[in-house]
Coordinates of C-alpha atoms in Angstrom, one line a residue:
M206 CA 0.0 0.0 0.0
D207 CA 2.8 2.4 0.8
K208 CA 4.2 1.6 -2.6
W209 CA 0.9 2.7 -4.3
M210 CA 0.7 5.9 -2.2
S211 CA 4.1 6.9 -3.4
N212 CA 3.1 6.4 -7.0
N213 CA 2.1 9.7 -8.7
N214 CA -0.2 8.1 -11.2
F215 CA -2.2 6.4 -8.4
N216 CA -2.6 9.7 -6.6
K217 CA -3.8 11.4 -9.8
I218 CA -6.5 8.7 -10.3
I219 CA -7.7 9.1 -6.7
A220 CA -7.9 12.9 -7.0
L221 CA -9.8 12.7 -10.3
A222 CA -12.4 10.3 -8.7
F223 CA -13.0 12.7 -5.8
G224 CA -13.4 15.6 -8.2
I225 CA -16.0 13.8 -10.2
I226 CA -18.0 12.9 -7.0
L227 CA -18.0 16.6 -5.8
F228 CA -19.0 17.9 -9.2
T229 CA -21.9 15.6 -9.4
M230 CA -23.2 16.6 -5.9
V231 CA -23.0 20.3 -6.7
R232 CA -24.6 19.8 -10.1
I233 CA -27.6 18.0 -8.6
D234 CA -28.0 20.5 -5.7
T235 CA -28.0 23.6 -8.0
A236 CA -30.2 22.2 -10.7
P237 CA -33.5 24.1 -11.3
V238 CA -36.6 23.1 -9.3
G239 CA -38.3 22.1 -12.4
Q240 CA -35.6 19.7 -13.3
T241 CA -35.4 17.9 -9.9
T242 CA -37.4 17.9 -6.6
V243 CA -35.6 15.2 -5.0
D244 CA -33.9 17.4 -2.3
T245 CA -36.8 19.9 -1.8
K246 CA -38.5 19.7 1.6
T247 CA -40.8 21.7 3.9
K248 CA -40.5 22.8 7.4
I249 CA -42.9 24.2 10.1
I250 CA -41.6 27.1 12.2
E251 CA -43.8 27.9 15.2
N252 CA -44.1 30.9 17.5
V253 CA -42.5 33.4 15.2
K254 CA -42.8 36.7 17.2
I255 CA -44.5 39.6 15.5
E256 CA -42.3 42.7 15.4
E257 CA -44.0 46.1 15.4
I258 CA -42.6 48.9 13.3
G259 CA -43.6 52.5 12.9
L260 CA -45.5 52.8 16.2
D261 CA -45.1 56.1 18.1
K262 CA -44.7 54.6 21.5
D263 CA -44.7 58.0 23.3
K264 CA -48.2 58.6 21.9
Y265 CA -49.9 55.1 21.6
V266 CA -50.1 51.8 23.5
L267 CA -50.6 48.6 21.4
E268 CA -52.7 45.7 22.6
Y269 CA -53.1 42.4 20.6
K270 CA -56.6 41.2 20.7
D271 CA -55.9 37.6 19.5
V272 CA -52.3 36.5 18.9
D273 CA -48.9 38.1 19.0
S274 CA -47.0 35.3 17.1
V275 CA -47.5 33.2 13.9
T276 CA -46.8 29.8 12.5
M277 CA -44.9 29.5 9.2
E278 CA -44.6 26.6 6.8
V279 CA -41.7 27.0 4.4
K280 CA -39.9 25.0 1.8
G281 CA -36.5 24.9 0.1
K282 CA -33.5 22.9 -0.5
N283 CA -32.3 20.6 2.2
S284 CA -29.2 22.6 2.9
D285 CA -31.1 26.0 3.0
I286 CA -33.8 24.7 5.4
S287 CA -31.6 22.6 7.6
F288 CA -29.0 25.1 8.4
Q289 CA -31.1 28.2 9.1
F290 CA -32.0 29.4 12.6
S291 CA -35.5 30.4 13.6
D292 CA -34.4 34.0 14.1
D293 CA -33.8 34.2 10.4
Y294 CA -37.6 34.1 9.8
K295 CA -39.1 37.4 10.5
V296 CA -42.7 38.7 10.7
T297 CA -43.5 42.4 10.9
L298 CA -46.5 44.6 11.6
D299 CA -46.5 48.1 10.2
L300 CA -48.2 50.5 12.6
S301 CA -47.1 53.8 11.1
K302 CA -50.6 54.7 9.9
V303 CA -52.8 53.3 12.7
E304 CA -55.5 55.3 14.5
P305 CA -56.8 54.9 18.1
G306 CA -59.3 52.1 18.3
D307 CA -59.6 48.5 16.8
N308 CA -57.5 47.8 13.7
T309 CA -57.1 44.7 11.5
L310 CA -53.7 44.8 9.9
P311 CA -51.8 42.6 7.4
L312 CA -48.5 40.9 8.4
S313 CA -45.3 41.1 6.3
Y314 CA -42.5 38.5 6.4
S315 CA -38.9 38.0 5.3
L316 CA -37.2 34.6 4.7
P317 CA -33.7 33.3 4.3
R318 CA -32.3 33.1 0.8
G319 CA -33.5 30.0 -1.1
V320 CA -36.5 29.5 1.2
T321 CA -40.1 30.2 0.1
L322 CA -43.3 30.5 2.1
V323 CA -46.0 27.8 1.8
R324 CA -48.4 29.3 4.3
M325 CA -48.5 31.6 7.3
T326 CA -51.1 31.5 10.1
P327 CA -52.5 34.0 10.7
K328 CA -51.9 36.4 7.8
E329 CA -53.3 39.4 9.6
V330 CA -54.0 40.4 13.2
N331 CA -56.5 42.4 15.2
V332 CA -55.0 45.0 17.5
H333 CA -56.3 47.8 19.7
I334 CA -54.5 51.1 19.8
E335 CA -55.0 53.3 22.9
L336 CA -53.8 56.9 23.4
R337 CA -51.0 56.9 26.0
N338 CA -51.2 59.4 28.9
T339 CA -48.9 60.4 31.8
K340 CA -49.6 61.5 35.3
F341 CA -47.4 62.5 38.2
F342 CA -47.7 60.7 41.6
P343 CA -46.0 61.2 44.9
I344 CA -44.0 58.2 46.2
T345 CA -45.5 56.5 49.2
L346 CA -43.2 54.4 51.4
V347 CA -44.5 51.6 53.7
T348 CA -42.5 49.5 56.1
K349 CA -42.9 45.9 57.1
G350 CA -41.3 44.6 60.3
E351 CA -40.0 46.8 63.2
P352 CA -36.8 48.6 64.1
A353 CA -35.0 47.7 67.3
E354 CA -36.9 48.0 70.6
G355 CA -37.1 51.6 71.8
Y356 CA -36.1 53.1 68.4
Q357 CA -38.4 55.0 66.1
L358 CA -38.5 55.9 62.4
G359 CA -37.7 59.3 61.1
T360 CA -38.6 61.1 57.8
P361 CA -37.3 59.2 54.8
V362 CA -35.1 61.0 52.2
L363 CA -35.7 60.0 48.6
Q364 CA -33.3 60.5 45.7
P365 CA -33.3 61.7 42.9
T366 CA -37.0 62.6 43.4
D367 CA -40.1 62.1 45.5
T368 CA -42.5 62.1 42.6
V369 CA -42.7 59.8 39.6
E370 CA -44.4 59.7 36.2
V371 CA -46.8 56.9 35.5
T372 CA -47.7 56.2 31.8
L373 CA -50.7 54.0 30.8
P374 CA -53.6 54.1 28.4
D375 CA -56.2 56.6 29.6
N376 CA -58.6 53.9 30.8
E377 CA -55.9 52.2 32.8
L378 CA -54.3 55.3 34.2
S379 CA -57.5 56.4 35.9
K380 CA -57.3 53.2 38.0
V381 CA -53.9 54.2 39.6
V382 CA -54.3 55.8 43.0
K383 CA -50.7 55.6 44.4
V384 CA -47.1 54.6 43.6
Q385 CA -45.5 52.7 46.5
G386 CA -42.2 51.3 47.6
T387 CA -41.9 48.8 50.5
I388 CA -39.1 48.8 53.1
E389 CA -38.4 45.5 55.0
L390 CA -37.2 46.1 58.6
N391 CA -35.7 43.5 60.9
G392 CA -34.6 45.1 64.2
E393 CA -32.4 47.9 62.8
N394 CA -31.0 50.5 65.1
E395 CA -29.4 52.8 62.6
T396 CA -30.4 54.5 59.3
F397 CA -31.8 52.1 56.7
K398 CA -30.4 52.6 53.2
E399 CA -31.5 51.2 49.9
K400 CA -30.0 52.3 46.6
K401 CA -32.6 50.8 44.3
L402 CA -36.0 50.5 45.9
K403 CA -38.5 49.1 43.3
L404 CA -41.7 51.1 42.8
H405 CA -45.1 49.7 41.9
A406 CA -48.4 51.3 40.9
Y407 CA -51.6 50.3 42.8
D408 CA -55.4 50.8 42.3
N409 CA -57.8 51.7 45.1
E410 CA -58.2 48.0 46.0
G411 CA -54.5 47.6 46.7
K412 CA -53.9 45.6 43.5
E413 CA -50.8 46.2 41.5
V414 CA -51.4 47.8 38.0
K415 CA -49.0 45.5 36.1
D416 CA -48.5 47.4 32.8
A417 CA -47.8 50.8 34.4
V418 CA -44.6 52.4 33.1
I419 CA -43.0 54.2 36.1
E420 CA -40.2 56.7 35.5
P421 CA -37.9 56.4 37.4
A422 CA -38.7 52.8 38.2
T423 CA -36.4 52.8 41.3
V424 CA -35.3 55.4 43.8
S425 CA -32.6 55.6 46.5
V426 CA -34.0 55.9 50.0
E427 CA -32.5 56.6 53.5
L428 CA -34.8 56.0 56.4
P429 CA -33.5 57.4 59.7
I430 CA -33.9 55.0 62.6
T431 CA -33.1 56.6 66.0
L432 CA -33.9 56.7 69.6
P433 CA -36.8 58.9 70.5
F434 CA -35.8 62.6 70.4
K435 CA -37.0 66.0 71.5
T436 CA -36.2 69.5 70.3
V437 CA -35.8 71.8 73.2
P438 CA -34.7 75.5 73.6
L439 CA -31.0 76.1 74.3
D440 CA -30.3 78.2 77.4
I441 CA -26.9 79.5 78.4
G442 CA -26.0 79.2 82.1
F443 CA -22.8 80.4 83.8
T444 CA -20.4 79.3 86.5
G445 CA -17.6 81.3 88.1
Q446 CA -17.5 85.1 88.2
L447 CA -16.3 88.0 86.1
P448 CA -13.9 90.5 87.7
D449 CA -15.8 93.2 89.6
S450 CA -15.2 95.8 86.9
L451 CA -16.7 93.7 84.1
V452 CA -20.3 92.7 83.2
L453 CA -21.9 90.7 80.4
S454 CA -23.8 92.8 77.8
N455 CA -24.7 90.2 75.2
V456 CA -24.7 86.4 74.9
T457 CA -25.5 84.9 71.4
P458 CA -25.4 81.2 70.8
E459 CA -25.4 80.1 67.1
L460 CA -28.4 77.9 67.7
E461 CA -31.7 78.5 69.5
S462 CA -32.5 74.9 70.1
V463 CA -30.9 71.4 70.3
V464 CA -32.1 67.8 69.8
V465 CA -31.8 65.4 72.7
Y466 CA -32.0 61.7 72.1
G467 CA -33.1 59.2 74.8
Q468 CA -35.9 57.0 76.1
A469 CA -39.3 58.6 76.2
N470 CA -39.6 58.9 80.0
A471 CA -36.3 60.8 80.2
L472 CA -37.3 63.2 77.5
A473 CA -40.8 63.9 79.0
A474 CA -39.1 65.6 82.0
L475 CA -36.9 67.8 79.7
S476 CA -38.2 71.3 78.8
T477 CA -34.9 73.1 78.1
Y478 CA -31.2 72.3 77.7
E479 CA -28.7 74.4 79.6
A480 CA -25.1 74.8 78.3
S481 CA -22.7 76.1 80.9
I482 CA -20.0 78.7 80.4
N483 CA -17.2 79.3 83.0
L484 CA -16.8 83.1 83.4
S485 CA -13.7 82.8 85.5
A486 CA -11.5 82.4 82.4
I487 CA -12.5 85.9 81.1
D488 CA -10.4 88.8 82.4
S489 CA -10.9 91.6 79.8
A490 CA -13.7 93.4 78.0
G491 CA -14.5 92.7 74.4
T492 CA -16.2 90.1 72.2
K493 CA -15.2 86.4 72.9
Q494 CA -16.0 83.4 70.7
L495 CA -16.3 80.2 72.8
K496 CA -17.0 76.6 71.7
V497 CA -19.2 75.0 74.3
E498 CA -19.5 71.2 74.6
L499 CA -23.0 69.9 75.0
K500 CA -23.3 66.8 77.2
P501 CA -26.3 64.5 77.3
P502 CA -28.6 65.2 80.4
A503 CA -29.1 62.4 82.9
G504 CA -31.1 59.5 81.4
T505 CA -30.5 60.5 77.8
E506 CA -28.1 59.1 75.1
K507 CA -26.8 62.1 73.1
V508 CA -27.3 65.7 72.1
M509 CA -27.1 67.0 68.6
P510 CA -25.1 69.0 67.8
E511 CA -22.3 68.0 70.2
T512 CA -20.8 71.5 70.4
V513 CA -22.2 75.0 69.9
N514 CA -20.4 78.3 69.3
V515 CA -21.4 81.1 71.6
S516 CA -20.5 84.8 71.3
L517 CA -20.0 86.8 74.5
T518 CA -19.7 90.5 74.7
I519 CA -18.0 91.8 77.9
S520 CA -18.2 95.5 78.9
E521 CA -16.8 97.7 81.7
I522 CA -19.4 98.1 84.4
A523 CA -21.4 101.3 84.7
E524 CA -24.1 102.7 87.0
R525 CA -27.4 104.6 86.5
T526 CA -30.2 105.7 88.8
V527 CA -33.8 105.4 87.3
E528 CA -36.2 107.7 89.1
A529 CA -40.0 107.3 89.8
V530 CA -40.3 103.5 89.0
P531 CA -44.0 102.7 89.9
I532 CA -44.7 100.2 92.6
K533 CA -47.5 97.7 91.9
L534 CA -49.5 96.1 94.7
Q535 CA -50.2 92.5 94.2
G536 CA -52.2 89.8 96.0
V537 CA -54.7 91.9 98.0
G538 CA -57.2 89.4 99.5
D539 CA -60.9 89.3 98.9
G540 CA -62.8 91.8 101.0
L541 CA -59.8 94.0 101.5
E542 CA -58.6 97.3 100.1
G543 CA -54.9 97.9 99.9
S544 CA -52.9 101.1 99.5
I545 CA -49.2 102.1 99.7
V546 CA -48.7 104.3 102.7
N547 CA -45.0 104.9 102.5
P548 CA -43.6 106.1 100.2
A549 CA -46.5 108.4 99.5
S550 CA -45.4 108.8 95.9
K551 CA -46.0 105.1 95.4
D552 CA -42.8 104.9 93.3
I553 CA -39.1 104.3 94.0
A554 CA -35.7 105.3 92.6
L555 CA -33.4 102.4 91.7
T556 CA -29.7 102.5 91.2
L557 CA -28.7 99.9 88.6
T558 CA -25.5 98.4 87.2
G559 CA -24.7 97.0 83.8
A560 CA -23.1 97.6 80.5
P561 CA -23.2 101.3 79.4
N562 CA -25.1 100.7 76.2
L563 CA -27.8 98.6 78.0
L564 CA -28.2 101.2 80.8
N565 CA -28.5 104.1 78.3
Q566 CA -31.4 102.5 76.5
L567 CA -33.3 101.5 79.7
D568 CA -36.4 103.3 80.9
K569 CA -38.7 102.7 83.8
N570 CA -41.2 100.8 81.7
D571 CA -38.6 98.0 81.4
I572 CA -38.6 97.5 85.2
S573 CA -41.2 95.8 87.3
V574 CA -41.4 96.6 91.1
V575 CA -44.0 94.5 92.9
A576 CA -45.2 94.5 96.6
D577 CA -46.8 91.1 97.1
V578 CA -49.3 91.1 100.0
T579 CA -50.7 87.6 99.3
G580 CA -52.0 86.1 102.6
L581 CA -51.8 89.3 104.7
T582 CA -54.8 90.4 106.8
A583 CA -56.2 93.8 107.4
G584 CA -53.7 96.1 109.1
T585 CA -50.4 98.0 108.4
H586 CA -47.5 95.9 107.1
E587 CA -43.9 96.2 106.0
V588 CA -43.6 94.4 102.7
S589 CA -40.5 93.5 100.8
L590 CA -40.3 94.5 97.1
R591 CA -39.7 92.2 94.2
V592 CA -37.7 93.9 91.4
S593 CA -37.6 92.4 87.9
L594 CA -34.9 93.8 85.6
P595 CA -33.9 93.2 81.9
K596 CA -31.2 90.7 81.1
F597 CA -27.7 91.7 82.2
I598 CA -29.0 94.5 84.4
A599 CA -28.6 94.3 88.2
L600 CA -29.4 96.3 91.3
A601 CA -26.6 98.1 93.0
N602 CA -26.4 97.3 96.7
S603 CA -28.9 94.5 96.2
G604 CA -27.9 93.0 99.6
V605 CA -30.0 95.6 101.4
P606 CA -33.7 94.7 101.3
L607 CA -36.2 97.2 99.8
T608 CA -39.4 97.5 101.8
I609 CA -42.5 99.7 101.8
T610 CA -45.4 100.3 104.1
V611 CA -48.7 98.9 103.0
Q612 CA -52.2 99.3 104.6
L613 CA -54.9 96.8 104.1
L614 CA -58.4 97.8 105.1
S615 CA -61.8 96.2 105.2
P616 CA -64.5 98.1 103.2
A617 CA -66.5 100.6 105.4
T618 CA -69.9 99.3 106.6
P619 CA -72.6 100.9 104.5
V620 CA -75.1 103.3 106.3
P621 CA -78.6 101.8 106.2
T622 CA -81.5 103.8 104.7
P623 CA -83.5 105.5 107.7
Q624 CA -86.9 103.7 108.3
P625 CA -90.1 105.7 108.8
D626 CA -91.4 106.1 112.4
T627 CA -94.0 103.5 113.1
G628 CA -94.9 104.8 116.5
S629 CA -93.1 102.1 118.3
V630 CA -91.2 103.0 121.5
T631 CA -88.2 100.9 120.3
T632 CA -85.7 102.7 118.0
T633 CA -82.9 101.3 115.9
P634 CA -79.5 102.9 116.8
E635 CA -77.6 104.6 113.9
P636 CA -74.6 102.7 112.7
S637 CA -71.1 104.0 113.6
S638 CA -69.6 106.3 111.0
E639 CA -66.1 104.9 111.7
P640 CA -64.8 102.2 109.3
V641 CA -64.7 98.6 110.5
I642 CA -61.0 97.6 110.5
G643 CA -61.2 93.9 111.3
D644 CA -59.1 94.0 114.5
E645 CA -58.4 96.4 117.3
E646 CA -54.8 97.0 116.3
A647 CA -55.8 98.1 112.9
T648 CA -57.9 101.0 114.3
E649 CA -54.8 102.9 115.1
K650 CA -54.0 105.8 112.8
P651 CA -51.5 104.6 110.1
T652 CA -48.1 106.1 110.3
H653 CA -47.2 108.2 107.2
S654 CA -43.9 109.3 105.9
G655 CA -42.5 112.2 107.9
E656 CA -44.5 111.4 111.0
A657 CA -43.0 110.1 114.2
G658 CA -42.2 106.4 113.9
G659 CA -42.8 106.4 110.1
T660 CA -40.6 104.6 107.5
A661 CA -38.6 106.7 105.1
T662 CA -38.7 106.0 101.3
P663 CA -36.3 103.1 100.8
V664 CA -33.1 103.8 99.0
P665 CA -31.4 101.0 97.1
T666 CA -28.0 99.9 98.3
D667 CA -25.4 97.5 97.1
S668 CA -26.6 94.0 96.2
S669 CA -24.9 90.7 96.3
P670 CA -24.3 89.0 92.8
E671 CA -26.4 86.1 93.8
N672 CA -29.6 88.2 93.7
N673 CA -29.1 88.9 90.0
G674 CA -30.7 92.3 90.3
T675 CA -33.6 91.3 92.5
A676 CA -34.4 92.6 95.9
N677 CA -35.2 89.9 98.6
T678 CA -37.1 87.5 96.3
S679 CA -36.8 86.2 92.7
T680 CA -36.3 88.1 89.5
N681 CA -36.7 87.6 85.8
S682 CA -33.1 88.8 85.1
E683 CA -30.9 86.0 83.8
N684 CA -27.7 87.7 84.8
P685 CA -24.8 85.3 85.7
V686 CA -23.2 85.3 89.0
G687 CA -20.5 87.9 89.3
T688 CA -21.6 90.2 86.4
G689 CA -22.4 93.2 88.6
G690 CA -20.0 95.4 90.5
T691 CA -19.7 95.8 94.2

């Protein structure tokens, strides 16, 4: 055999034989159909998807009323049919001239080269064309499950938008009542984050409207999960003392309120938050910028923000006397009439300390002086005064109590109308013209200013820093300890 294979003539004969065989095969396969049908065959191709062309999808919505695919029977040479893929058979529906409503339209097709159509079922289709409409809906978020015990949900933040467009045929769009996303919780104790939260449209029965086109279809959401919190006013308190020659004239925190986090019972007892500033570190006048640390109150977890900037204005102390500040009588009991006996002018002069600019703009209407006689009975009484001053203003010599003399009287007994004489021997004595005082001591003539034993008009003297500008009792002034001079 090796000897034959090495023989050129033998190889030529073999090559010629193969050439004749191949020529015969090609000749038979390319012969006209009319000459031979030996290798022609048919093939059934099912579920050929109908492709729509020419439809303005921004304006119309297409709905097939019967089928959306066809079955094709084709024929051709064995090689053409056997080696073609189903995707090479195409059926199209031209929708470029459709109008809203029901339409019956013919189908077009394209086949691979060398393949012909025997039949196509169906040759036309019934479709319904509906005008497309768009409406905006706010995004609704619902949660399933619970956060960690004692924690609560905050206000969710949606990105890039909190409203979406829903596009549907008019008759379907009218069914949509909300667009909703659902957040699944499982004991979280920190902010829940979801970058792609899927949105769905629902009707008024809570059923999803499946064909709704929602734009955007997903949103990013952050749902704060925190301890209960409470927003409370920020107050500034003080420790230590300024030098005797200095006083506060203005305190301005950068925030008016802070947020305190903690359990509900601890927050319920919290009405304000007081930040404390130590005045001992200040030794000169001017404006100071301080950063104050905010620490959680007892029973709470944290305060936001954790620090606050506070601007303090410190001034050299000054003094001013305000004349004729009216004294108000307060707390006169039922059935009594009260009057201020001493001073007879029923007003008082007050010497005040504070920053020069605050003292200069002060008038007596900014000051309240009250004599409280609550619980006192008829008679003459020495009553301490309660002085309320504007912020950062204090009484000079406030350590000396301010008192006035007050007289409480019962109303005079009315004189009865005289009765006509009936002839009776018995007569009714006339009532006394003297007023009924209520006790024997009160019948003494009250002592007035200038009489022996009277009390002179009180003159304010130096006050201690602890009184914050108030004589004897409390005051509305919020002056820190040590802001007044001695």
